Short mmCIF file of N, CA and C in Angstrom, two decimals:
data_model
loop_
_atom_site.label_atom_id
_atom_site.label_comp_id
_atom_site.label_asym_id
_atom_site.label_seq_id
_atom_site.Cartn_x
_atom_site.Cartn_y
_atom_site.Cartn_z
N MET N 943 114.84 157.92 116.66
CA MET N 943 115.37 157.65 117.45
C MET N 943 115.58 155.93 117.39
N THR N 944 115.92 155.18 117.48
CA THR N 944 115.29 153.40 117.64
C THR N 944 116.15 152.76 118.35
N ASP N 945 117.10 153.17 118.97
CA ASP N 945 118.11 152.81 120.34
C ASP N 945 117.59 152.54 121.51
N GLY N 946 116.37 153.06 121.43
CA GLY N 946 115.38 152.64 122.58
C GLY N 946 114.19 151.78 122.79
N LEU N 947 113.09 152.02 123.22
CA LEU N 947 112.12 151.43 123.26
C LEU N 947 111.23 152.20 123.94
N TRP N 948 110.09 152.90 123.28
CA TRP N 948 109.27 153.98 124.13
C TRP N 948 108.34 153.04 124.89
N TYR N 949 108.04 154.23 126.23
CA TYR N 949 107.17 153.81 127.30
C TYR N 949 106.37 154.65 127.62
N PHE N 950 104.68 154.86 127.52
CA PHE N 950 104.12 155.58 128.24
C PHE N 950 103.65 155.77 129.39
N ALA N 951 103.90 156.46 129.96
CA ALA N 951 103.71 156.70 131.60
C ALA N 951 102.26 158.19 131.19
N TYR N 952 100.73 157.02 132.07
CA TYR N 952 99.66 157.38 132.40
C TYR N 952 99.69 158.07 134.25
N GLY N 953 100.13 157.36 134.70
CA GLY N 953 100.17 157.21 136.34
C GLY N 953 101.35 158.34 136.92
N SER N 954 102.06 157.29 137.90
CA SER N 954 102.61 158.11 139.10
C SER N 954 103.89 158.59 138.19
N ASN N 955 104.32 157.47 137.26
CA ASN N 955 105.72 157.80 136.66
C ASN N 955 106.18 159.01 135.41
N MET N 956 104.79 159.38 135.44
CA MET N 956 104.84 161.22 134.93
C MET N 956 105.53 162.01 135.39
N ASN N 957 105.66 162.25 137.16
CA ASN N 957 106.08 162.70 138.49
C ASN N 957 107.17 162.67 138.03
N ARG N 958 108.41 163.12 137.49
CA ARG N 958 109.76 163.73 137.58
C ARG N 958 110.39 162.61 139.11
N ALA N 959 109.79 163.19 139.95
CA ALA N 959 110.52 162.72 141.32
C ALA N 959 110.23 161.22 141.84
N ILE N 960 108.98 160.71 140.73
CA ILE N 960 108.81 159.56 141.20
C ILE N 960 109.93 158.97 139.81
N PHE N 961 109.69 158.49 138.74
CA PHE N 961 110.29 158.41 137.60
C PHE N 961 112.00 158.26 137.69
N LEU N 962 112.40 159.67 137.74
CA LEU N 962 113.66 159.75 137.76
C LEU N 962 114.45 159.78 139.04
N ASP N 963 113.39 160.20 139.87
CA ASP N 963 114.63 160.22 140.97
C ASP N 963 114.18 158.39 141.83
N ARG N 964 113.02 158.40 141.98
CA ARG N 964 112.95 157.14 143.52
C ARG N 964 113.24 156.01 142.10
N ARG N 965 112.77 156.12 140.66
CA ARG N 965 112.87 154.72 140.19
C ARG N 965 114.28 154.94 139.17
N GLY N 966 114.91 155.83 139.50
CA GLY N 966 116.37 155.86 139.12
C GLY N 966 116.72 155.74 137.38
N MET N 967 114.98 156.58 136.63
CA MET N 967 115.19 156.54 135.27
C MET N 967 116.21 157.12 134.08
N HIS N 968 116.52 156.79 133.78
CA HIS N 968 117.56 157.96 132.81
C HIS N 968 117.28 157.86 131.37
N PRO N 969 116.01 158.10 130.90
CA PRO N 969 115.18 158.37 129.73
C PRO N 969 116.20 159.02 128.48
N LEU N 970 116.14 158.43 127.04
CA LEU N 970 117.11 159.28 126.31
C LEU N 970 116.30 160.46 125.73
N ALA N 971 115.08 160.46 125.44
CA ALA N 971 114.13 161.32 125.51
C ALA N 971 112.87 160.98 126.21
N THR N 972 112.37 162.29 125.86
CA THR N 972 111.34 162.75 126.47
C THR N 972 109.80 163.20 125.86
N ARG N 973 108.43 162.79 125.84
CA ARG N 973 107.07 163.56 124.78
C ARG N 973 106.56 163.54 125.39
N ARG N 974 105.42 164.74 125.35
CA ARG N 974 104.00 164.32 125.78
C ARG N 974 103.03 163.25 124.96
N GLY N 975 102.28 162.54 124.91
CA GLY N 975 101.74 161.44 124.07
C GLY N 975 100.08 161.09 124.60
N CYS N 976 99.82 160.95 123.89
CA CYS N 976 98.24 160.48 124.14
C CYS N 976 97.75 159.46 123.18
N LEU N 977 97.13 158.98 123.95
CA LEU N 977 96.88 157.24 123.49
C LEU N 977 95.30 157.14 123.80
N GLU N 978 95.03 156.77 122.58
CA GLU N 978 93.60 156.87 121.79
C GLU N 978 92.92 155.55 122.08
N GLY N 979 91.68 155.67 123.15
CA GLY N 979 90.91 154.25 122.61
C GLY N 979 91.14 153.37 124.39
N TYR N 980 91.55 154.08 124.86
CA TYR N 980 91.91 153.89 126.50
C TYR N 980 91.39 154.93 127.54
N ARG N 981 90.75 154.41 128.74
CA ARG N 981 90.23 155.73 129.51
C ARG N 981 90.98 155.14 131.60
N LEU N 982 91.54 156.49 131.27
CA LEU N 982 92.64 156.53 132.83
C LEU N 982 91.05 156.19 133.84
N CYS N 983 91.54 155.47 134.70
CA CYS N 983 91.03 154.77 135.45
C CYS N 983 91.58 154.67 136.81
N PHE N 984 91.36 154.45 138.20
CA PHE N 984 91.64 154.00 139.83
C PHE N 984 90.76 153.14 140.12
N ASN N 985 91.61 151.63 139.75
CA ASN N 985 91.21 150.37 140.11
C ASN N 985 91.57 149.03 140.61
N ILE N 986 93.04 149.60 141.05
CA ILE N 986 94.18 148.46 141.02
C ILE N 986 94.71 149.20 142.79
N PRO N 987 93.11 148.17 143.60
CA PRO N 987 93.31 148.43 145.00
C PRO N 987 94.99 148.81 145.65
N ILE N 988 95.45 148.79 146.52
CA ILE N 988 96.64 149.92 146.72
C ILE N 988 95.51 149.87 148.48
N GLY N 989 96.72 148.63 149.79
CA GLY N 989 96.43 148.56 151.42
C GLY N 989 95.21 148.75 150.78
N PRO N 990 94.43 148.61 152.26
CA PRO N 990 92.76 148.29 152.97
C PRO N 990 92.35 149.94 152.49
N GLY N 991 90.89 149.29 152.81
CA GLY N 991 90.29 150.77 152.30
C GLY N 991 89.88 150.95 150.78
N GLU N 992 89.52 152.27 150.72
CA GLU N 992 89.13 152.54 149.12
C GLU N 992 90.30 152.75 148.00
N ARG N 993 91.47 153.23 148.56
CA ARG N 993 92.37 153.58 147.77
C ARG N 993 93.07 152.52 146.62
N ALA N 994 93.17 153.58 145.69
CA ALA N 994 93.43 153.04 144.37
C ALA N 994 94.43 153.74 143.72
N VAL N 995 95.29 152.98 142.71
CA VAL N 995 96.31 153.57 141.73
C VAL N 995 95.84 153.43 139.67
N ALA N 996 96.62 153.68 139.16
CA ALA N 996 95.80 154.59 137.73
C ALA N 996 96.11 152.71 137.38
N ASN N 997 95.64 153.01 136.25
CA ASN N 997 95.08 151.88 135.17
C ASN N 997 94.03 152.43 133.87
N LEU N 998 94.35 151.63 132.99
CA LEU N 998 93.73 151.74 131.94
C LEU N 998 92.58 150.85 131.50
N VAL N 999 91.69 150.85 131.13
CA VAL N 999 90.46 150.31 130.36
C VAL N 999 89.92 150.51 128.72
N PRO N 1000 89.80 149.97 128.50
CA PRO N 1000 89.30 150.09 126.72
C PRO N 1000 88.10 150.99 126.87
N ASP N 1001 88.59 151.63 126.14
CA ASP N 1001 86.97 152.67 126.17
C ASP N 1001 87.47 153.52 124.23
N VAL N 1002 86.38 152.89 123.13
CA VAL N 1002 86.98 153.58 122.05
C VAL N 1002 86.42 155.21 121.94
N ALA N 1003 85.92 155.56 122.79
CA ALA N 1003 85.45 157.55 122.30
C ALA N 1003 86.70 158.19 123.18
N ALA N 1004 87.41 157.30 124.11
CA ALA N 1004 88.30 158.10 125.03
C ALA N 1004 89.80 158.67 125.12
N ARG N 1005 90.77 159.11 125.56
CA ARG N 1005 92.06 159.59 124.98
C ARG N 1005 92.96 159.77 126.76
N THR N 1006 93.68 159.48 126.80
CA THR N 1006 94.08 159.19 127.95
C THR N 1006 96.06 160.07 127.39
N TRP N 1007 96.08 161.09 128.00
CA TRP N 1007 97.45 161.24 128.04
C TRP N 1007 98.59 161.19 129.03
N GLY N 1008 99.40 161.98 128.55
CA GLY N 1008 100.77 161.06 129.56
C GLY N 1008 101.84 161.42 128.48
N VAL N 1009 103.10 160.80 129.61
CA VAL N 1009 104.45 161.33 128.99
C VAL N 1009 104.97 159.64 128.47
N LEU N 1010 105.70 160.23 126.89
CA LEU N 1010 106.43 158.93 125.90
C LEU N 1010 108.06 159.22 126.96
N TYR N 1011 108.18 158.33 127.35
CA TYR N 1011 109.83 157.88 127.72
C TYR N 1011 110.75 157.21 126.87
N LEU N 1012 111.57 157.41 126.20
CA LEU N 1012 112.28 156.43 125.34
C LEU N 1012 113.72 155.99 125.84
N LEU N 1013 113.70 154.47 126.66
CA LEU N 1013 113.47 153.91 127.45
C LEU N 1013 115.50 152.98 126.95
N THR N 1014 116.28 152.30 127.46
CA THR N 1014 116.97 151.60 126.88
C THR N 1014 116.81 149.85 127.12
N ALA N 1015 116.78 148.88 126.47
CA ALA N 1015 116.16 148.16 126.92
C ALA N 1015 116.53 147.05 127.98
N GLU N 1016 117.62 147.98 128.48
CA GLU N 1016 118.17 147.82 129.97
C GLU N 1016 117.52 148.06 131.62
N GLU N 1017 116.50 149.48 130.48
CA GLU N 1017 116.16 150.63 131.69
C GLU N 1017 115.03 149.62 131.93
N PHE N 1018 114.08 149.10 130.68
CA PHE N 1018 112.62 148.72 130.81
C PHE N 1018 112.78 147.46 131.47
N ASP N 1019 113.39 146.69 131.11
CA ASP N 1019 113.91 145.53 131.86
C ASP N 1019 113.49 146.03 133.31
N ARG N 1020 114.40 146.66 133.73
CA ARG N 1020 114.46 147.10 135.50
C ARG N 1020 112.58 147.88 135.63
N LEU N 1021 112.99 148.51 135.02
CA LEU N 1021 111.42 149.53 134.68
C LEU N 1021 109.85 148.01 135.06
N ASP N 1022 110.31 147.18 134.63
CA ASP N 1022 109.29 145.88 134.50
C ASP N 1022 108.97 146.07 135.73
N ARG N 1023 110.00 145.44 136.46
CA ARG N 1023 110.82 144.46 137.91
C ARG N 1023 110.09 146.01 138.91
N THR N 1024 109.70 146.26 138.65
CA THR N 1024 109.34 148.05 139.87
C THR N 1024 107.68 148.43 139.42
N GLU N 1025 107.07 147.65 138.23
CA GLU N 1025 105.65 147.29 138.01
C GLU N 1025 105.54 146.37 138.34
N LEU N 1026 106.45 145.65 139.57
CA LEU N 1026 105.76 144.05 139.50
C LEU N 1026 105.57 142.92 138.28
N VAL N 1027 105.78 142.95 137.04
CA VAL N 1027 105.18 141.94 136.14
C VAL N 1027 105.62 140.72 136.75
N HIS N 1028 106.49 140.06 137.19
CA HIS N 1028 107.03 139.46 137.73
C HIS N 1028 106.16 137.87 138.15
N LEU N 1029 105.64 139.13 139.44
CA LEU N 1029 104.26 139.49 140.05
C LEU N 1029 102.45 139.04 139.21
N GLY N 1030 102.50 139.61 137.98
CA GLY N 1030 101.52 139.79 137.70
C GLY N 1030 100.67 141.43 137.70
N VAL N 1031 101.15 141.94 138.28
CA VAL N 1031 99.89 143.17 139.25
C VAL N 1031 100.04 143.82 137.80
N TYR N 1032 101.05 144.04 137.17
CA TYR N 1032 101.12 145.13 135.27
C TYR N 1032 101.66 143.44 134.43
N GLU N 1033 100.76 144.07 133.09
CA GLU N 1033 101.87 143.73 131.86
C GLU N 1033 101.77 144.81 130.86
N ARG N 1034 103.14 144.35 130.03
CA ARG N 1034 102.94 145.04 128.98
C ARG N 1034 102.35 145.53 128.04
N LEU N 1035 101.61 146.15 127.53
CA LEU N 1035 100.94 146.79 126.76
C LEU N 1035 101.58 147.06 125.46
N GLY N 1036 101.26 146.69 124.29
CA GLY N 1036 101.50 147.41 122.85
C GLY N 1036 100.73 148.19 123.02
N VAL N 1037 101.18 149.27 122.50
CA VAL N 1037 100.14 150.69 121.97
C VAL N 1037 101.18 151.45 120.92
N THR N 1038 100.14 152.61 120.15
CA THR N 1038 100.28 153.55 119.42
C THR N 1038 100.14 154.67 119.71
N VAL N 1039 100.79 155.66 120.32
CA VAL N 1039 100.88 157.10 120.97
C VAL N 1039 101.32 158.27 120.21
N ALA N 1040 100.02 159.03 119.75
CA ALA N 1040 100.39 160.09 119.05
C ALA N 1040 101.18 160.97 120.14
N ASP N 1041 102.26 162.17 119.46
CA ASP N 1041 103.61 162.09 120.67
C ASP N 1041 103.07 163.68 121.01
N GLY N 1042 102.07 163.96 120.54
CA GLY N 1042 101.75 165.80 120.71
C GLY N 1042 101.55 166.33 119.91
N GLY N 1043 102.28 165.76 118.47
CA GLY N 1043 102.52 166.32 116.86
C GLY N 1043 101.90 165.51 115.96
N GLU N 1044 102.42 165.59 115.13
CA GLU N 1044 102.46 164.83 113.73
C GLU N 1044 102.28 163.42 114.33
N ASP N 1045 103.40 162.45 114.90
CA ASP N 1045 104.19 162.32 114.56
C ASP N 1045 102.89 160.65 115.30
N ARG N 1046 103.10 159.25 115.21
CA ARG N 1046 102.97 158.49 116.35
C ARG N 1046 104.00 157.27 116.34
N VAL N 1047 104.22 157.14 117.97
CA VAL N 1047 105.62 155.67 117.97
C VAL N 1047 104.85 154.43 118.62
N ALA N 1048 105.20 153.78 118.34
CA ALA N 1048 104.58 152.36 118.88
C ALA N 1048 105.53 152.89 120.10
N ALA N 1049 104.83 152.07 121.03
CA ALA N 1049 105.49 152.25 122.63
C ALA N 1049 104.87 151.39 123.24
N PHE N 1050 105.16 151.00 125.13
CA PHE N 1050 104.69 150.08 125.51
C PHE N 1050 104.22 150.84 126.52
N THR N 1051 103.11 149.88 127.56
CA THR N 1051 102.51 150.63 128.43
C THR N 1051 102.47 149.40 130.03
N TYR N 1052 101.59 150.07 130.58
CA TYR N 1052 101.28 148.76 131.64
C TYR N 1052 99.50 148.87 131.98
N ARG N 1053 98.72 147.77 131.62
CA ARG N 1053 97.70 147.87 132.53
C ARG N 1053 97.76 146.57 133.57
N SER N 1054 96.44 146.50 134.36
CA SER N 1054 96.29 145.37 134.85
C SER N 1054 95.13 144.94 135.42
N THR N 1055 95.27 143.34 135.29
CA THR N 1055 93.95 142.71 135.57
C THR N 1055 93.36 142.95 136.66
N MET N 1056 94.25 142.73 138.12
CA MET N 1056 93.87 142.65 139.21
C MET N 1056 93.55 144.04 139.69
N THR N 1057 91.64 144.12 139.66
CA THR N 1057 91.09 144.78 139.76
C THR N 1057 90.03 144.93 140.74
N SER N 1058 89.53 145.90 141.24
CA SER N 1058 88.53 146.20 141.88
C SER N 1058 87.25 147.91 141.64
N GLU N 1059 86.65 146.97 141.31
CA GLU N 1059 85.80 148.78 140.82
C GLU N 1059 85.33 149.27 142.45
N GLY N 1060 85.23 150.65 142.17
CA GLY N 1060 84.49 151.45 143.28
C GLY N 1060 85.59 152.11 143.98
N ARG N 1061 86.96 152.15 143.19
CA ARG N 1061 87.96 152.44 144.25
C ARG N 1061 88.34 153.99 143.72
N LYS N 1062 88.77 154.44 144.44
CA LYS N 1062 89.73 156.39 143.90
C LYS N 1062 91.31 156.44 144.67
N PRO N 1063 91.23 157.59 143.75
CA PRO N 1063 93.14 157.93 144.11
C PRO N 1063 92.89 158.29 146.07
N SER N 1064 94.16 158.34 146.19
CA SER N 1064 94.04 159.36 147.60
C SER N 1064 94.85 161.22 146.56
N PRO N 1065 94.38 161.73 147.98
CA PRO N 1065 95.24 162.50 147.81
C PRO N 1065 96.34 162.75 147.25
N ARG N 1066 97.43 161.99 148.18
CA ARG N 1066 98.51 162.36 147.43
C ARG N 1066 99.27 161.80 146.18
N TYR N 1067 98.05 160.13 145.80
CA TYR N 1067 98.59 159.84 145.12
C TYR N 1067 98.12 160.04 143.25
N ARG N 1068 97.14 161.19 143.83
CA ARG N 1068 96.50 162.02 142.43
C ARG N 1068 97.24 163.42 141.89
N GLY N 1069 97.58 164.04 143.21
CA GLY N 1069 98.76 165.08 143.28
C GLY N 1069 100.01 164.51 143.05
N LEU N 1070 100.37 163.39 142.81
CA LEU N 1070 101.50 163.37 141.97
C LEU N 1070 101.36 162.97 140.46
N LEU N 1071 100.06 162.72 140.26
CA LEU N 1071 99.72 162.64 138.63
C LEU N 1071 99.69 164.04 138.09
N VAL N 1072 98.90 164.96 139.14
CA VAL N 1072 98.81 166.61 138.61
C VAL N 1072 99.99 167.46 138.46
N GLU N 1073 101.05 167.11 139.04
CA GLU N 1073 102.40 167.41 139.35
C GLU N 1073 102.66 167.06 138.12
N GLY N 1074 103.24 165.55 137.70
CA GLY N 1074 103.63 165.03 136.77
C GLY N 1074 103.10 165.96 135.70
N ALA N 1075 101.68 165.79 135.31
CA ALA N 1075 101.36 166.80 134.45
C ALA N 1075 101.64 167.59 133.99
N ARG N 1076 101.81 168.97 135.04
CA ARG N 1076 102.35 169.71 134.92
C ARG N 1076 103.73 169.83 134.48
N GLN N 1077 104.31 169.19 135.16
CA GLN N 1077 105.69 169.64 134.86
C GLN N 1077 105.63 169.01 133.33
N HIS N 1078 105.66 168.12 133.04
CA HIS N 1078 105.58 167.84 131.69
C HIS N 1078 104.10 168.75 130.26
N ALA N 1079 103.85 169.56 130.96
CA ALA N 1079 103.03 171.45 129.90
C ALA N 1079 101.92 170.10 129.29
N LEU N 1080 101.10 169.10 130.23
CA LEU N 1080 99.50 168.26 128.90
C LEU N 1080 98.86 169.66 130.02
N SER N 1081 97.52 169.20 128.76
CA SER N 1081 96.66 170.55 128.65
C SER N 1081 96.31 171.21 129.86
N ALA N 1082 95.91 171.59 130.25
CA ALA N 1082 95.30 172.69 131.62
C ALA N 1082 93.45 171.46 131.51
N GLU N 1083 92.74 171.64 130.96
CA GLU N 1083 91.91 170.67 130.25
C GLU N 1083 92.51 169.25 131.03
N TYR N 1084 93.43 168.70 130.81
CA TYR N 1084 93.55 167.09 130.85
C TYR N 1084 93.83 167.41 132.63
N ILE N 1085 94.31 168.52 132.95
CA ILE N 1085 95.07 168.27 134.50
C ILE N 1085 93.47 168.53 134.93
N GLY N 1086 93.03 169.29 134.50
CA GLY N 1086 91.06 169.74 135.53
C GLY N 1086 91.06 168.25 135.33
N TYR N 1087 90.59 167.60 134.25
CA TYR N 1087 89.88 166.24 134.56
C TYR N 1087 90.84 164.81 135.77
N LEU N 1088 91.94 165.26 135.77
CA LEU N 1088 92.65 164.86 136.79
C LEU N 1088 92.58 165.44 138.04
N GLU N 1089 92.01 166.19 138.24
CA GLU N 1089 92.04 167.19 139.44
C GLU N 1089 89.94 166.37 139.54
N SER N 1090 89.58 166.18 138.95
CA SER N 1090 88.04 165.95 138.78
C SER N 1090 87.55 164.61 139.69
N PHE N 1091 88.50 164.15 139.72
CA PHE N 1091 88.89 162.14 139.99
C PHE N 1091 87.78 162.61 141.85
N GLU N 1092 87.36 162.13 142.33
CA GLU N 1092 86.97 161.80 143.51
C GLU N 1092 87.94 161.39 144.31
N LEU N 1093 88.46 161.78 145.79
CA LEU N 1093 89.52 161.21 146.36
C LEU N 1093 88.96 160.38 147.47
N ALA N 1094 89.77 159.28 147.43
CA ALA N 1094 89.36 158.45 148.64
C ALA N 1094 89.37 158.76 150.25
N HIS N 1095 89.03 158.35 150.87
CA HIS N 1095 89.50 158.34 151.95
C HIS N 1095 90.52 157.70 152.28
N ASP N 1096 91.49 158.08 153.26
CA ASP N 1096 92.94 157.01 153.80
C ASP N 1096 92.92 157.37 154.70
N GLU N 1097 93.01 155.60 154.85
CA GLU N 1097 92.60 154.79 156.23
C GLU N 1097 94.09 155.41 157.40
N ARG N 1098 95.07 155.89 156.36
CA ARG N 1098 96.58 155.94 156.89
C ARG N 1098 96.28 157.58 158.16
N ASP N 1099 95.35 158.49 157.58
CA ASP N 1099 95.42 159.53 157.46
C ASP N 1099 93.97 160.42 158.43
N GLY N 1100 93.75 159.69 158.16
CA GLY N 1100 91.57 160.11 158.30
C GLY N 1100 91.45 161.13 157.17
N LYS N 1101 92.29 161.42 156.24
CA LYS N 1101 91.04 162.63 155.60
C LYS N 1101 90.96 161.79 153.76
N ARG N 1102 90.39 162.76 153.59
CA ARG N 1102 90.05 162.67 151.74
C ARG N 1102 90.40 163.15 150.52
#
């Protein structure tokens, strides 16, 4: 399939309710994927307090699992807008992703340099990642890894 661009989602875009419904994307194909050399972290501040959303940081020993979506160029441009690339919040990063089998695919993902250490996911946000990982049959080990992240105090409702 060469009629599109592969996008590697590792955050809330793994979740079908976010990617398909809220963002209105229509991938031409979907696969599980594993990105080597990057570690999942939560260091992009969102709102006041300690909440953050997902990001990638280089780490030669790490592997981050996620979802590969094959998108048209038009949808990828629209995704850039939803990810605020034009404002510098995220930037496209070219990566090579193992597709869960023997194949490796050239893909794009997003990462940000607008970071703040000591941040954590909210319960709602972490739940979106866990649900997305389950929807795409990522391993129980990786789902457990996602569930192991300490939660932020969510100042909107006083919960952790």
